[in-house]
Amino acid sequence: MNKAHEVEKVVAITEEVEASFQFIAVGLKNLNEQTSSISNNHVSLQLLSSGFERVLKILLLLKDKHLTGSYPELSKAREKFKNYNNGHGIEKMLDELIVYSKNIDFMQRVPMVREDLDFIENNKSFREFLKIITEFSIQQRYYYIDTIVLENSNQNFNPFSSFKNFIYSFGN
């Protein structure tokens, strides 16, 4: 691969990570500016799930580059992301990266990184948050549309209700 193409890939990674962080930041800002306790938080959930999903995909591609010396080709990358609910399985992607990080000397040697990894893996609230945004990302973005068109009551996981309860749990 020529140098210009490699630089192009680095720029693309930088842009994608920046976009991911912006999605997360705007999602948090949207929550912070919320004035209604009955808000369904759809916009916040969409932004947060998109941000986490995108940054995790980049990290998985970087993992492949670290292990093999190159990024997977487009067809292989698409096939790989099928293993994570077609690229929407936020929890699965993160859990794979946690397992991988346990074999990286630097990540185990630096106390702050080890503590962050422990938090990501074991913090009950963070894991609950991940479950909500994962379910939202995989299939429940359309919870209300499904509710409208289903013949019977929608018995699927309701990410909006779960997220509302999650947010209110911090006030207790």
PDB file of C-alpha atoms in Angstrom, residues 15-146:
ATOM      1  CA  GLU A  15     -12.737  11.680  11.081  1.00  0.00           C
ATOM      2  CA  GLU A  16     -14.742   8.640  12.164  1.00  0.00           C
ATOM      3  CA  VAL A  17     -13.563   8.839  15.775  1.00  0.00           C
ATOM      4  CA  GLU A  18     -14.304  12.578  15.851  1.00  0.00           C
ATOM      5  CA  ALA A  19     -17.805  11.932  14.478  1.00  0.00           C
ATOM      6  CA  SER A  20     -18.328   9.192  17.070  1.00  0.00           C
ATOM      7  CA  PHE A  21     -17.349  11.488  19.914  1.00  0.00           C
ATOM      8  CA  GLN A  22     -19.595  14.221  18.537  1.00  0.00           C
ATOM      9  CA  PHE A  23     -22.556  11.813  18.429  1.00  0.00           C
ATOM     10  CA  ILE A  24     -21.929  10.909  22.063  1.00  0.00           C
ATOM     11  CA  ALA A  25     -21.367  14.520  23.168  1.00  0.00           C
ATOM     12  CA  VAL A  26     -24.500  15.779  21.412  1.00  0.00           C
ATOM     13  CA  GLY A  27     -26.493  12.846  22.828  1.00  0.00           C
ATOM     14  CA  LEU A  28     -25.381  13.775  26.348  1.00  0.00           C
ATOM     15  CA  LYS A  29     -26.066  17.458  25.679  1.00  0.00           C
ATOM     16  CA  ASN A  30     -29.541  16.568  24.441  1.00  0.00           C
ATOM     17  CA  LEU A  31     -30.197  14.677  27.679  1.00  0.00           C
ATOM     18  CA  ASN A  32     -28.848  17.552  29.752  1.00  0.00           C
ATOM     19  CA  GLU A  33     -31.096  20.070  27.991  1.00  0.00           C
ATOM     20  CA  GLN A  34     -34.187  17.900  28.280  1.00  0.00           C
ATOM     21  CA  THR A  35     -36.990  19.720  30.059  1.00  0.00           C
ATOM     22  CA  SER A  36     -39.716  17.103  29.907  1.00  0.00           C
ATOM     23  CA  SER A  37     -39.846  14.123  32.190  1.00  0.00           C
ATOM     24  CA  ILE A  38     -42.021  12.294  29.668  1.00  0.00           C
ATOM     25  CA  SER A  39     -39.532  12.587  26.796  1.00  0.00           C
ATOM     26  CA  ASN A  40     -38.945   9.262  25.080  1.00  0.00           C
ATOM     27  CA  ASN A  41     -35.238  10.125  24.563  1.00  0.00           C
ATOM     28  CA  HIS A  42     -35.244   8.806  21.006  1.00  0.00           C
ATOM     29  CA  VAL A  43     -32.772  11.403  19.771  1.00  0.00           C
ATOM     30  CA  SER A  44     -30.396  10.838  22.686  1.00  0.00           C
ATOM     31  CA  LEU A  45     -30.567   7.066  22.269  1.00  0.00           C
ATOM     32  CA  GLN A  46     -29.941   7.358  18.529  1.00  0.00           C
ATOM     33  CA  LEU A  47     -26.940   9.626  19.023  1.00  0.00           C
ATOM     34  CA  LEU A  48     -25.416   7.625  21.874  1.00  0.00           C
ATOM     35  CA  SER A  49     -25.871   4.256  20.189  1.00  0.00           C
ATOM     36  CA  SER A  50     -24.476   5.560  16.891  1.00  0.00           C
ATOM     37  CA  GLY A  51     -21.478   7.106  18.620  1.00  0.00           C
ATOM     38  CA  PHE A  52     -20.577   3.982  20.575  1.00  0.00           C
ATOM     39  CA  GLU A  53     -21.243   1.694  17.623  1.00  0.00           C
ATOM     40  CA  ARG A  54     -19.014   3.683  15.273  1.00  0.00           C
ATOM     41  CA  VAL A  55     -16.070   4.046  17.651  1.00  0.00           C
ATOM     42  CA  LEU A  56     -16.187   0.327  18.485  1.00  0.00           C
ATOM     43  CA  LYS A  57     -16.125  -0.586  14.795  1.00  0.00           C
ATOM     44  CA  ILE A  58     -13.020   1.558  14.346  1.00  0.00           C
ATOM     45  CA  LEU A  59     -11.383  -0.104  17.352  1.00  0.00           C
ATOM     46  CA  LEU A  60     -12.131  -3.549  15.900  1.00  0.00           C
ATOM     47  CA  LEU A  61     -10.578  -2.514  12.587  1.00  0.00           C
ATOM     48  CA  LEU A  62      -7.529  -1.217  14.447  1.00  0.00           C
ATOM     49  CA  LYS A  63      -7.374  -4.517  16.328  1.00  0.00           C
ATOM     50  CA  ASP A  64      -7.245  -6.366  12.998  1.00  0.00           C
ATOM     51  CA  LYS A  65      -4.510  -4.028  11.798  1.00  0.00           C
ATOM     52  CA  HIS A  66      -2.557  -4.676  14.999  1.00  0.00           C
ATOM     53  CA  LEU A  67      -2.908  -8.448  14.690  1.00  0.00           C
ATOM     54  CA  THR A  68      -2.409  -8.861  10.942  1.00  0.00           C
ATOM     55  CA  GLY A  69      -0.561  -5.736   9.810  1.00  0.00           C
ATOM     56  CA  SER A  70      -3.407  -4.606   7.579  1.00  0.00           C
ATOM     57  CA  TYR A  71      -7.034  -3.620   7.686  1.00  0.00           C
ATOM     58  CA  PRO A  72      -9.527  -6.228   6.494  1.00  0.00           C
ATOM     59  CA  GLU A  73     -10.790  -5.807   2.947  1.00  0.00           C
ATOM     60  CA  LEU A  74     -14.317  -4.457   2.553  1.00  0.00           C
ATOM     61  CA  SER A  75     -16.003  -7.838   2.060  1.00  0.00           C
ATOM     62  CA  LYS A  76     -14.144  -9.351   5.027  1.00  0.00           C
ATOM     63  CA  ALA A  77     -14.969  -6.357   7.219  1.00  0.00           C
ATOM     64  CA  ARG A  78     -18.648  -6.594   6.331  1.00  0.00           C
ATOM     65  CA  GLU A  79     -18.611 -10.309   7.030  1.00  0.00           C
ATOM     66  CA  LYS A  80     -16.856  -9.693  10.355  1.00  0.00           C
ATOM     67  CA  PHE A  81     -19.460  -7.142  11.448  1.00  0.00           C
ATOM     68  CA  LYS A  82     -22.237  -9.668  10.746  1.00  0.00           C
ATOM     69  CA  ASN A  83     -20.925 -11.469  13.862  1.00  0.00           C
ATOM     70  CA  TYR A  84     -22.012  -8.449  15.882  1.00  0.00           C
ATOM     71  CA  ASN A  85     -25.667  -8.296  14.898  1.00  0.00           C
ATOM     72  CA  ASN A  86     -24.745  -6.776  11.551  1.00  0.00           C
ATOM     73  CA  GLY A  87     -22.572  -4.168  13.231  1.00  0.00           C
ATOM     74  CA  HIS A  88     -25.165  -3.091  15.789  1.00  0.00           C
ATOM     75  CA  GLY A  89     -24.110  -5.402  18.638  1.00  0.00           C
ATOM     76  CA  ILE A  90     -22.425  -2.783  20.787  1.00  0.00           C
ATOM     77  CA  GLU A  91     -22.053  -5.099  23.797  1.00  0.00           C
ATOM     78  CA  LYS A  92     -20.545  -7.913  21.712  1.00  0.00           C
ATOM     79  CA  MET A  93     -18.048  -5.573  20.071  1.00  0.00           C
ATOM     80  CA  LEU A  94     -16.997  -4.045  23.373  1.00  0.00           C
ATOM     81  CA  ASP A  95     -16.723  -7.410  25.110  1.00  0.00           C
ATOM     82  CA  GLU A  96     -14.443  -8.702  22.355  1.00  0.00           C
ATOM     83  CA  LEU A  97     -12.231  -5.638  22.736  1.00  0.00           C
ATOM     84  CA  ILE A  98     -12.090  -6.136  26.508  1.00  0.00           C
ATOM     85  CA  VAL A  99     -10.922  -9.740  26.062  1.00  0.00           C
ATOM     86  CA  TYR A 100      -8.370  -8.595  23.493  1.00  0.00           C
ATOM     87  CA  SER A 101      -7.089  -5.822  25.795  1.00  0.00           C
ATOM     88  CA  LYS A 102      -6.265  -8.374  28.482  1.00  0.00           C
ATOM     89  CA  ASN A 103      -3.505  -9.682  26.213  1.00  0.00           C
ATOM     90  CA  ILE A 104      -1.989  -6.274  25.500  1.00  0.00           C
ATOM     91  CA  ASP A 105       0.894  -5.602  27.861  1.00  0.00           C
ATOM     92  CA  PHE A 106       0.522  -1.806  27.824  1.00  0.00           C
ATOM     93  CA  MET A 107      -3.153  -2.001  28.743  1.00  0.00           C
ATOM     94  CA  GLN A 108      -2.408  -4.251  31.688  1.00  0.00           C
ATOM     95  CA  ARG A 109       0.684  -2.389  32.836  1.00  0.00           C
ATOM     96  CA  VAL A 110      -0.820   1.110  33.123  1.00  0.00           C
ATOM     97  CA  PRO A 111      -2.985   1.335  36.270  1.00  0.00           C
ATOM     98  CA  MET A 112      -5.365   3.978  34.897  1.00  0.00           C
ATOM     99  CA  VAL A 113      -6.032   1.944  31.739  1.00  0.00           C
ATOM    100  CA  ARG A 114      -6.548  -1.230  33.809  1.00  0.00           C
ATOM    101  CA  GLU A 115      -9.032   0.618  36.049  1.00  0.00           C
ATOM    102  CA  ASP A 116     -10.901   1.978  33.025  1.00  0.00           C
ATOM    103  CA  LEU A 117     -11.111  -1.493  31.510  1.00  0.00           C
ATOM    104  CA  ASP A 118     -12.349  -2.897  34.818  1.00  0.00           C
ATOM    105  CA  PHE A 119     -15.041  -0.199  34.947  1.00  0.00           C
ATOM    106  CA  ILE A 120     -16.130  -0.891  31.361  1.00  0.00           C
ATOM    107  CA  GLU A 121     -16.298  -4.609  32.017  1.00  0.00           C
ATOM    108  CA  ASN A 122     -17.832  -4.661  35.496  1.00  0.00           C
ATOM    109  CA  ASN A 123     -19.667  -1.451  36.378  1.00  0.00           C
ATOM    110  CA  LYS A 124     -23.318  -2.429  36.746  1.00  0.00           C
ATOM    111  CA  SER A 125     -24.713   0.931  35.624  1.00  0.00           C
ATOM    112  CA  PHE A 126     -22.453   1.148  32.594  1.00  0.00           C
ATOM    113  CA  ARG A 127     -23.353  -2.413  31.591  1.00  0.00           C
ATOM    114  CA  GLU A 128     -27.055  -1.574  31.937  1.00  0.00           C
ATOM    115  CA  PHE A 129     -26.526   1.480  29.726  1.00  0.00           C
ATOM    116  CA  LEU A 130     -24.768  -0.723  27.151  1.00  0.00           C
ATOM    117  CA  LYS A 131     -27.642  -3.194  27.169  1.00  0.00           C
ATOM    118  CA  ILE A 132     -30.127  -0.407  26.491  1.00  0.00           C
ATOM    119  CA  ILE A 133     -28.203   1.192  23.633  1.00  0.00           C
ATOM    120  CA  THR A 134     -27.376  -2.233  22.170  1.00  0.00           C
ATOM    121  CA  GLU A 135     -31.014  -3.328  22.105  1.00  0.00           C
ATOM    122  CA  PHE A 136     -31.965   0.056  20.694  1.00  0.00           C
ATOM    123  CA  SER A 137     -29.313  -0.206  17.997  1.00  0.00           C
ATOM    124  CA  ILE A 138     -30.037  -3.813  17.018  1.00  0.00           C
ATOM    125  CA  GLN A 139     -33.789  -3.698  16.628  1.00  0.00           C
ATOM    126  CA  GLN A 140     -35.724  -1.537  19.023  1.00  0.00           C
ATOM    127  CA  ARG A 141     -35.179   1.801  17.257  1.00  0.00           C
ATOM    128  CA  TYR A 142     -38.525   0.986  15.739  1.00  0.00           C
ATOM    129  CA  TYR A 143     -40.254   0.059  18.977  1.00  0.00           C
ATOM    130  CA  TYR A 144     -43.042   2.610  18.549  1.00  0.00           C
ATOM    131  CA  ILE A 145     -43.510   1.935  14.847  1.00  0.00           C
ATOM    132  CA  ASP A 146     -43.715  -1.776  15.654  1.00  0.00           C
TER     133      ASP A 146
END
